[in-house]
CSV table of C-alpha atoms in Angstrom, one decimal:
chain,number,residue,atom,x,y,z
A,900,UNK,CA,5.9,-14.9,-0.2
A,901,UNK,CA,2.4,-15.1,0.6
A,902,UNK,CA,2.1,-10.9,2.3
A,903,UNK,CA,6.2,-12.1,3.9
A,904,UNK,CA,8.8,-10.1,3.4
A,905,UNK,CA,11.9,-12.4,2.0
A,906,UNK,CA,15.1,-11.5,0.1
A,907,UNK,CA,16.7,-11.8,-3.0
A,908,UNK,CA,17.7,-15.5,-2.1
A,909,UNK,CA,14.2,-16.1,-0.6
A,910,UNK,CA,15.1,-15.9,2.8
A,911,UNK,CA,12.9,-14.8,5.6
A,912,UNK,CA,14.3,-11.2,5.7
A,913,UNK,CA,16.0,-9.8,8.6
A,914,UNK,CA,16.8,-7.2,10.9
A,915,UNK,CA,20.4,-6.6,8.0
A,916,UNK,CA,18.6,-6.7,5.3
A,917,UNK,CA,16.0,-3.8,6.3
A,918,UNK,CA,19.5,-1.8,7.3
A,919,UNK,CA,21.1,-2.4,3.6
A,920,UNK,CA,17.8,-2.0,1.4
A,921,UNK,CA,16.8,1.2,3.9
A,922,UNK,CA,21.1,2.8,2.4
A,923,UNK,CA,19.2,3.1,-0.9
A,924,UNK,CA,17.4,5.9,-1.3
A,925,UNK,CA,14.6,4.4,-4.5
A,926,UNK,CA,13.1,2.7,-1.0
A,927,UNK,CA,12.0,4.9,1.4
A,928,UNK,CA,8.5,6.3,1.4
A,929,UNK,CA,7.6,8.9,3.7
A,930,UNK,CA,3.5,7.1,4.6
A,931,UNK,CA,0.9,4.9,2.1
A,932,UNK,CA,-1.7,4.7,0.3
A,933,UNK,CA,-5.4,3.2,2.6
A,934,UNK,CA,-5.5,0.6,0.0
A,935,UNK,CA,-4.8,-2.5,2.9
A,936,UNK,CA,-2.0,-3.8,1.4
A,937,UNK,CA,0.8,-1.0,1.5
A,938,UNK,CA,4.0,-1.7,3.4
A,939,UNK,CA,6.2,0.0,5.4
A,940,UNK,CA,9.6,-0.8,7.4
A,941,UNK,CA,9.7,1.6,10.6
A,942,UNK,CA,13.1,0.8,11.6
A,943,UNK,CA,13.9,2.3,14.9
A,944,UNK,CA,18.6,2.4,15.7
A,945,UNK,CA,19.6,2.8,18.7
A,946,UNK,CA,23.3,2.4,20.7
A,947,UNK,CA,21.4,-0.2,22.6
A,948,UNK,CA,22.7,-3.0,21.7
A,949,UNK,CA,20.1,-5.4,24.2
A,950,UNK,CA,16.3,-5.1,25.2
A,951,UNK,CA,13.1,-3.8,23.4
A,952,UNK,CA,11.9,-1.0,21.4
A,953,UNK,CA,7.9,-0.4,21.8
A,954,UNK,CA,6.3,1.3,18.4
A,955,UNK,CA,3.0,2.7,18.9
A,956,UNK,CA,0.5,4.4,16.3
A,957,UNK,CA,-0.4,8.0,18.6
A,958,UNK,CA,-3.4,8.8,19.4
A,959,UNK,CA,-6.8,10.0,18.4
A,960,UNK,CA,-5.9,9.1,14.8
A,961,UNK,CA,-8.4,9.2,11.9
A,962,UNK,CA,-6.4,5.6,10.3
A,963,UNK,CA,-6.8,2.1,10.3
A,964,UNK,CA,-3.3,1.1,9.5
A,965,UNK,CA,-1.6,-1.0,12.3
A,966,UNK,CA,1.8,-2.6,13.1
A,967,UNK,CA,2.5,-6.1,13.0
A,968,UNK,CA,6.2,-7.7,13.1
A,969,UNK,CA,8.5,-8.1,10.8
A,970,UNK,CA,8.0,-11.9,9.8
A,971,UNK,CA,4.0,-11.5,9.6
A,972,UNK,CA,3.0,-11.5,6.2
A,973,UNK,CA,-0.9,-11.1,6.8
A,974,UNK,CA,-2.5,-8.4,5.5
A,975,UNK,CA,-5.3,-7.6,8.0
A,976,UNK,CA,-5.4,-7.5,12.5
A,977,UNK,CA,-2.2,-5.9,13.9
A,978,UNK,CA,-1.8,-3.6,16.6
A,979,UNK,CA,-2.1,0.6,17.4
A,980,UNK,CA,1.4,-0.9,20.2
A,981,UNK,CA,3.9,-3.3,18.7
A,982,UNK,CA,7.1,-4.7,21.3
A,983,UNK,CA,9.3,-5.7,18.7
A,984,UNK,CA,13.1,-7.0,20.4
A,985,UNK,CA,16.6,-4.8,18.9
A,986,UNK,CA,18.8,-6.7,16.8
A,987,UNK,CA,22.8,-6.0,16.6
A,988,UNK,CA,22.8,-5.1,13.7
A,989,UNK,CA,27.1,-4.0,12.3
A,990,UNK,CA,27.1,-3.2,15.8
A,991,UNK,CA,24.5,-1.2,16.0
A,992,UNK,CA,20.9,-1.9,17.9
A,993,UNK,CA,18.2,-1.8,15.6
A,994,UNK,CA,14.2,-2.4,15.6
A,995,UNK,CA,12.0,-2.9,12.8
A,996,UNK,CA,8.2,-3.2,13.0
A,997,UNK,CA,6.2,-3.0,9.5
A,998,UNK,CA,3.2,-0.6,9.0
A,999,UNK,CA,0.6,-2.3,7.2
A,1000,UNK,CA,-2.5,0.6,5.0
A,1001,UNK,CA,-5.7,0.0,6.4
A,1002,UNK,CA,-8.6,-0.5,3.9
A,1003,UNK,CA,-10.8,2.7,4.2
A,1004,UNK,CA,-8.7,6.3,4.3
A,1005,UNK,CA,-11.4,7.7,7.4
A,1006,UNK,CA,-10.6,11.5,7.8
A,1007,UNK,CA,-13.1,13.7,6.0
A,1008,UNK,CA,-15.0,12.9,2.2
A,1009,UNK,CA,-12.5,15.9,1.2
A,1010,UNK,CA,-9.3,15.5,2.1
A,1011,UNK,CA,-6.6,14.4,-0.1
A,1012,UNK,CA,-4.7,12.5,2.5
A,1013,UNK,CA,-4.3,12.8,6.0
A,1014,UNK,CA,-0.7,12.2,8.6
A,1015,UNK,CA,-0.6,10.6,12.0
A,1016,UNK,CA,2.4,9.5,14.4
A,1017,UNK,CA,4.9,6.4,15.0
A,1018,UNK,CA,6.4,6.4,18.2
A,1019,UNK,CA,9.3,4.6,18.8
A,1020,UNK,CA,11.5,4.3,22.3
A,1021,UNK,CA,13.7,2.2,23.5
A,1022,UNK,CA,12.3,0.1,26.7
A,1023,UNK,CA,13.3,0.6,30.0
A,1024,UNK,CA,11.4,-1.7,32.4
A,1025,UNK,CA,7.9,-1.7,30.8
A,1026,UNK,CA,7.7,2.2,30.7
A,1027,UNK,CA,9.5,3.5,27.9
A,1028,UNK,CA,12.7,5.5,28.5
A,1029,UNK,CA,14.0,8.8,27.3
A,1030,UNK,CA,15.4,7.1,24.1
A,1031,UNK,CA,12.1,8.5,21.6
A,1032,UNK,CA,12.2,8.9,18.0
A,1033,UNK,CA,8.8,9.7,16.1
A,1034,UNK,CA,7.9,8.8,13.2
A,1035,UNK,CA,5.5,11.4,11.1
A,1036,UNK,CA,3.5,8.9,7.8
A,1037,UNK,CA,1.3,10.1,5.0
A,1038,UNK,CA,-1.7,8.3,4.8
A,1039,UNK,CA,-3.4,8.9,1.2
A,1040,UNK,CA,-6.8,7.9,-0.7
A,1041,UNK,CA,-6.3,5.3,-3.2
A,1042,UNK,CA,-6.4,5.4,-6.7
A,1043,UNK,CA,-9.2,4.7,-8.6
A,1044,UNK,CA,-9.5,2.6,-11.9
A,1045,UNK,CA,-13.2,3.5,-13.9
A,1046,UNK,CA,-14.5,0.8,-16.4
A,1047,UNK,CA,-16.7,1.5,-18.7
A,1048,UNK,CA,-19.5,-1.1,-20.5
A,1049,UNK,CA,-20.4,-2.8,-23.9
A,1050,UNK,CA,-20.9,0.4,-26.1
A,1051,UNK,CA,-19.4,2.4,-24.4
A,1052,UNK,CA,-16.3,4.7,-24.2
A,1053,UNK,CA,-13.9,6.6,-20.9
A,1054,UNK,CA,-15.9,9.8,-21.6
A,1055,UNK,CA,-19.0,8.2,-20.1
A,1056,UNK,CA,-16.4,8.6,-16.8
A,1057,UNK,CA,-16.2,11.8,-17.6
A,1058,UNK,CA,-18.0,14.2,-14.7
A,1059,UNK,CA,-17.5,11.5,-12.2
A,1060,UNK,CA,-13.5,11.4,-13.0
A,1061,UNK,CA,-13.8,15.3,-12.2
A,1062,UNK,CA,-15.7,14.8,-8.7
A,1063,UNK,CA,-12.9,11.7,-7.5
A,1064,UNK,CA,-9.8,13.6,-8.7
A,1065,UNK,CA,-11.1,17.1,-7.9
A,1066,UNK,CA,-8.7,19.0,-5.1
A,1067,UNK,CA,-6.7,16.4,-5.6
A,1068,UNK,CA,-8.7,14.2,-3.7
A,1069,UNK,CA,-7.8,10.5,-6.1
A,1070,UNK,CA,-5.4,10.0,-9.1
A,1071,UNK,CA,-7.9,8.5,-11.6
A,1072,UNK,CA,-8.0,6.3,-14.3
A,1073,UNK,CA,-10.5,5.4,-17.2
A,1074,UNK,CA,-9.4,2.2,-19.2
A,1075,UNK,CA,-10.5,1.5,-22.7
A,1076,UNK,CA,-11.0,-1.7,-24.5
A,1077,UNK,CA,-12.8,-2.4,-27.9
A,1078,UNK,CA,-16.7,-1.9,-26.7
A,1079,UNK,CA,-18.3,-4.2,-30.0
A,1080,UNK,CA,-17.5,-7.8,-28.6
A,1081,UNK,CA,-18.0,-9.9,-26.2
A,1082,UNK,CA,-16.5,-10.8,-23.4
A,1083,UNK,CA,-14.4,-13.9,-25.0
A,1084,UNK,CA,-12.8,-12.2,-26.5
A,1085,UNK,CA,-12.8,-8.3,-24.4
A,1086,UNK,CA,-12.1,-9.1,-20.8
A,1087,UNK,CA,-8.4,-11.4,-21.4
A,1088,UNK,CA,-6.2,-8.6,-22.9
A,1089,UNK,CA,-8.3,-6.2,-20.7
A,1090,UNK,CA,-8.2,-8.2,-17.9
A,1091,UNK,CA,-3.9,-7.3,-18.8
A,1092,UNK,CA,-4.8,-3.7,-19.6
A,1093,UNK,CA,-6.9,-2.8,-15.4
A,1094,UNK,CA,-3.3,-4.4,-15.0
A,1095,UNK,CA,-1.0,-2.0,-16.4
A,1096,UNK,CA,-3.7,1.5,-15.3
A,1097,UNK,CA,-3.0,-0.5,-11.6
A,1098,UNK,CA,0.7,-0.2,-11.7
A,1099,UNK,CA,0.6,3.0,-13.5
A,1100,UNK,CA,-1.4,4.6,-11.5
A,1101,UNK,CA,0.3,2.9,-7.9
A,1102,UNK,CA,4.2,4.4,-9.9
A,1103,UNK,CA,3.0,8.1,-10.0
A,1104,UNK,CA,2.2,7.9,-6.6
A,1105,UNK,CA,4.9,6.6,-5.5
A,1106,UNK,CA,7.3,8.6,-7.9
A,1107,UNK,CA,5.0,12.1,-6.9
A,1108,UNK,CA,4.4,11.4,-3.2
A,1109,UNK,CA,6.9,9.1,-2.0
A,1110,UNK,CA,4.4,7.1,-1.2
A,1111,UNK,CA,3.6,2.7,-1.2
A,1112,UNK,CA,1.2,1.6,-3.0
A,1113,UNK,CA,-0.2,-1.4,-4.7
A,1114,UNK,CA,-3.8,-1.4,-5.2
A,1115,UNK,CA,-6.7,0.7,-6.5
A,1116,UNK,CA,-10.6,0.2,-5.5
A,1117,UNK,CA,-11.9,-0.6,-9.0
A,1118,UNK,CA,-15.6,1.4,-10.7
A,1119,UNK,CA,-17.0,0.0,-13.3
A,1120,UNK,CA,-20.5,-1.1,-14.9
A,1121,UNK,CA,-21.9,-3.6,-17.1
A,1122,UNK,CA,-18.7,-5.7,-18.8
A,1123,UNK,CA,-16.8,-3.5,-17.3
A,1124,UNK,CA,-17.9,-5.1,-13.9
A,1125,UNK,CA,-17.0,-8.4,-16.1
A,1126,UNK,CA,-13.6,-6.8,-16.7
A,1127,UNK,CA,-13.2,-6.3,-13.0
A,1128,UNK,CA,-13.7,-9.6,-12.0
A,1129,UNK,CA,-11.1,-11.1,-15.1
A,1130,UNK,CA,-8.9,-9.2,-13.3
A,1131,UNK,CA,-9.6,-10.6,-10.1
A,1132,UNK,CA,-10.3,-13.9,-10.9
A,1133,UNK,CA,-7.9,-14.8,-13.4
A,1134,UNK,CA,-5.2,-12.0,-14.5
A,1135,UNK,CA,-1.3,-13.2,-13.2
A,1136,UNK,CA,-0.7,-10.1,-12.1
A,1137,UNK,CA,-4.5,-9.8,-9.8
A,1138,UNK,CA,-1.9,-11.0,-7.0
A,1139,UNK,CA,2.3,-10.7,-7.7
A,1140,UNK,CA,5.5,-8.8,-6.9
A,1141,UNK,CA,3.9,-5.9,-7.5
A,1142,UNK,CA,0.9,-6.9,-4.6
A,1143,UNK,CA,2.7,-8.5,-1.9
A,1144,UNK,CA,1.4,-12.0,-3.9
A,1145,UNK,CA,-1.7,-10.6,-2.2
């Protein structure tokens, strides 16, 4: 709800919920897409039943991803370092932070993804003890949906699509719609087509790369721009469970 994770009982998620979720291999991810909204639970276990775990995005790194507390649903702000209290979860200490994807992919233009490290350590006073774990996180460029204009068709994007997808830079999909109709006829069903295209691209990234994905970059012109606006303003799937209602 508004980005804050909740369990199936509609209660704010807790450490035991995270522990149960991580038992399901289908929920596990190795990274996220730089879409400004995708999230990872980074969970550290320890024999310490009390105390604090410090999560840190190791520097130097070219990422805008940031750490949030488990009860923080914001898709902005965050921290490079975060201290989380250890919770006793079924006889083991556990601390979880949320890693929120950045809005921009900062690596070189011809690079499709990067890997950075998140370190978790149990604190001894103000410093890390010897109990340390490192999580390698892969970050990938956001997928792209192309939306043509009136009296046009998807093949007008053929050259652009080749450029965007070369060297596996982006997952790209061009949507089609009846190109001879006016806005009243075109826009509502096309908003649904756009939603479906985004979901298909993200599902492919989740299945093929094991990366969290919730959004896509949209490129459209003429009526294509209006279709994008229709999706953003009026489509029921623009804010849904698939993107944390954000």
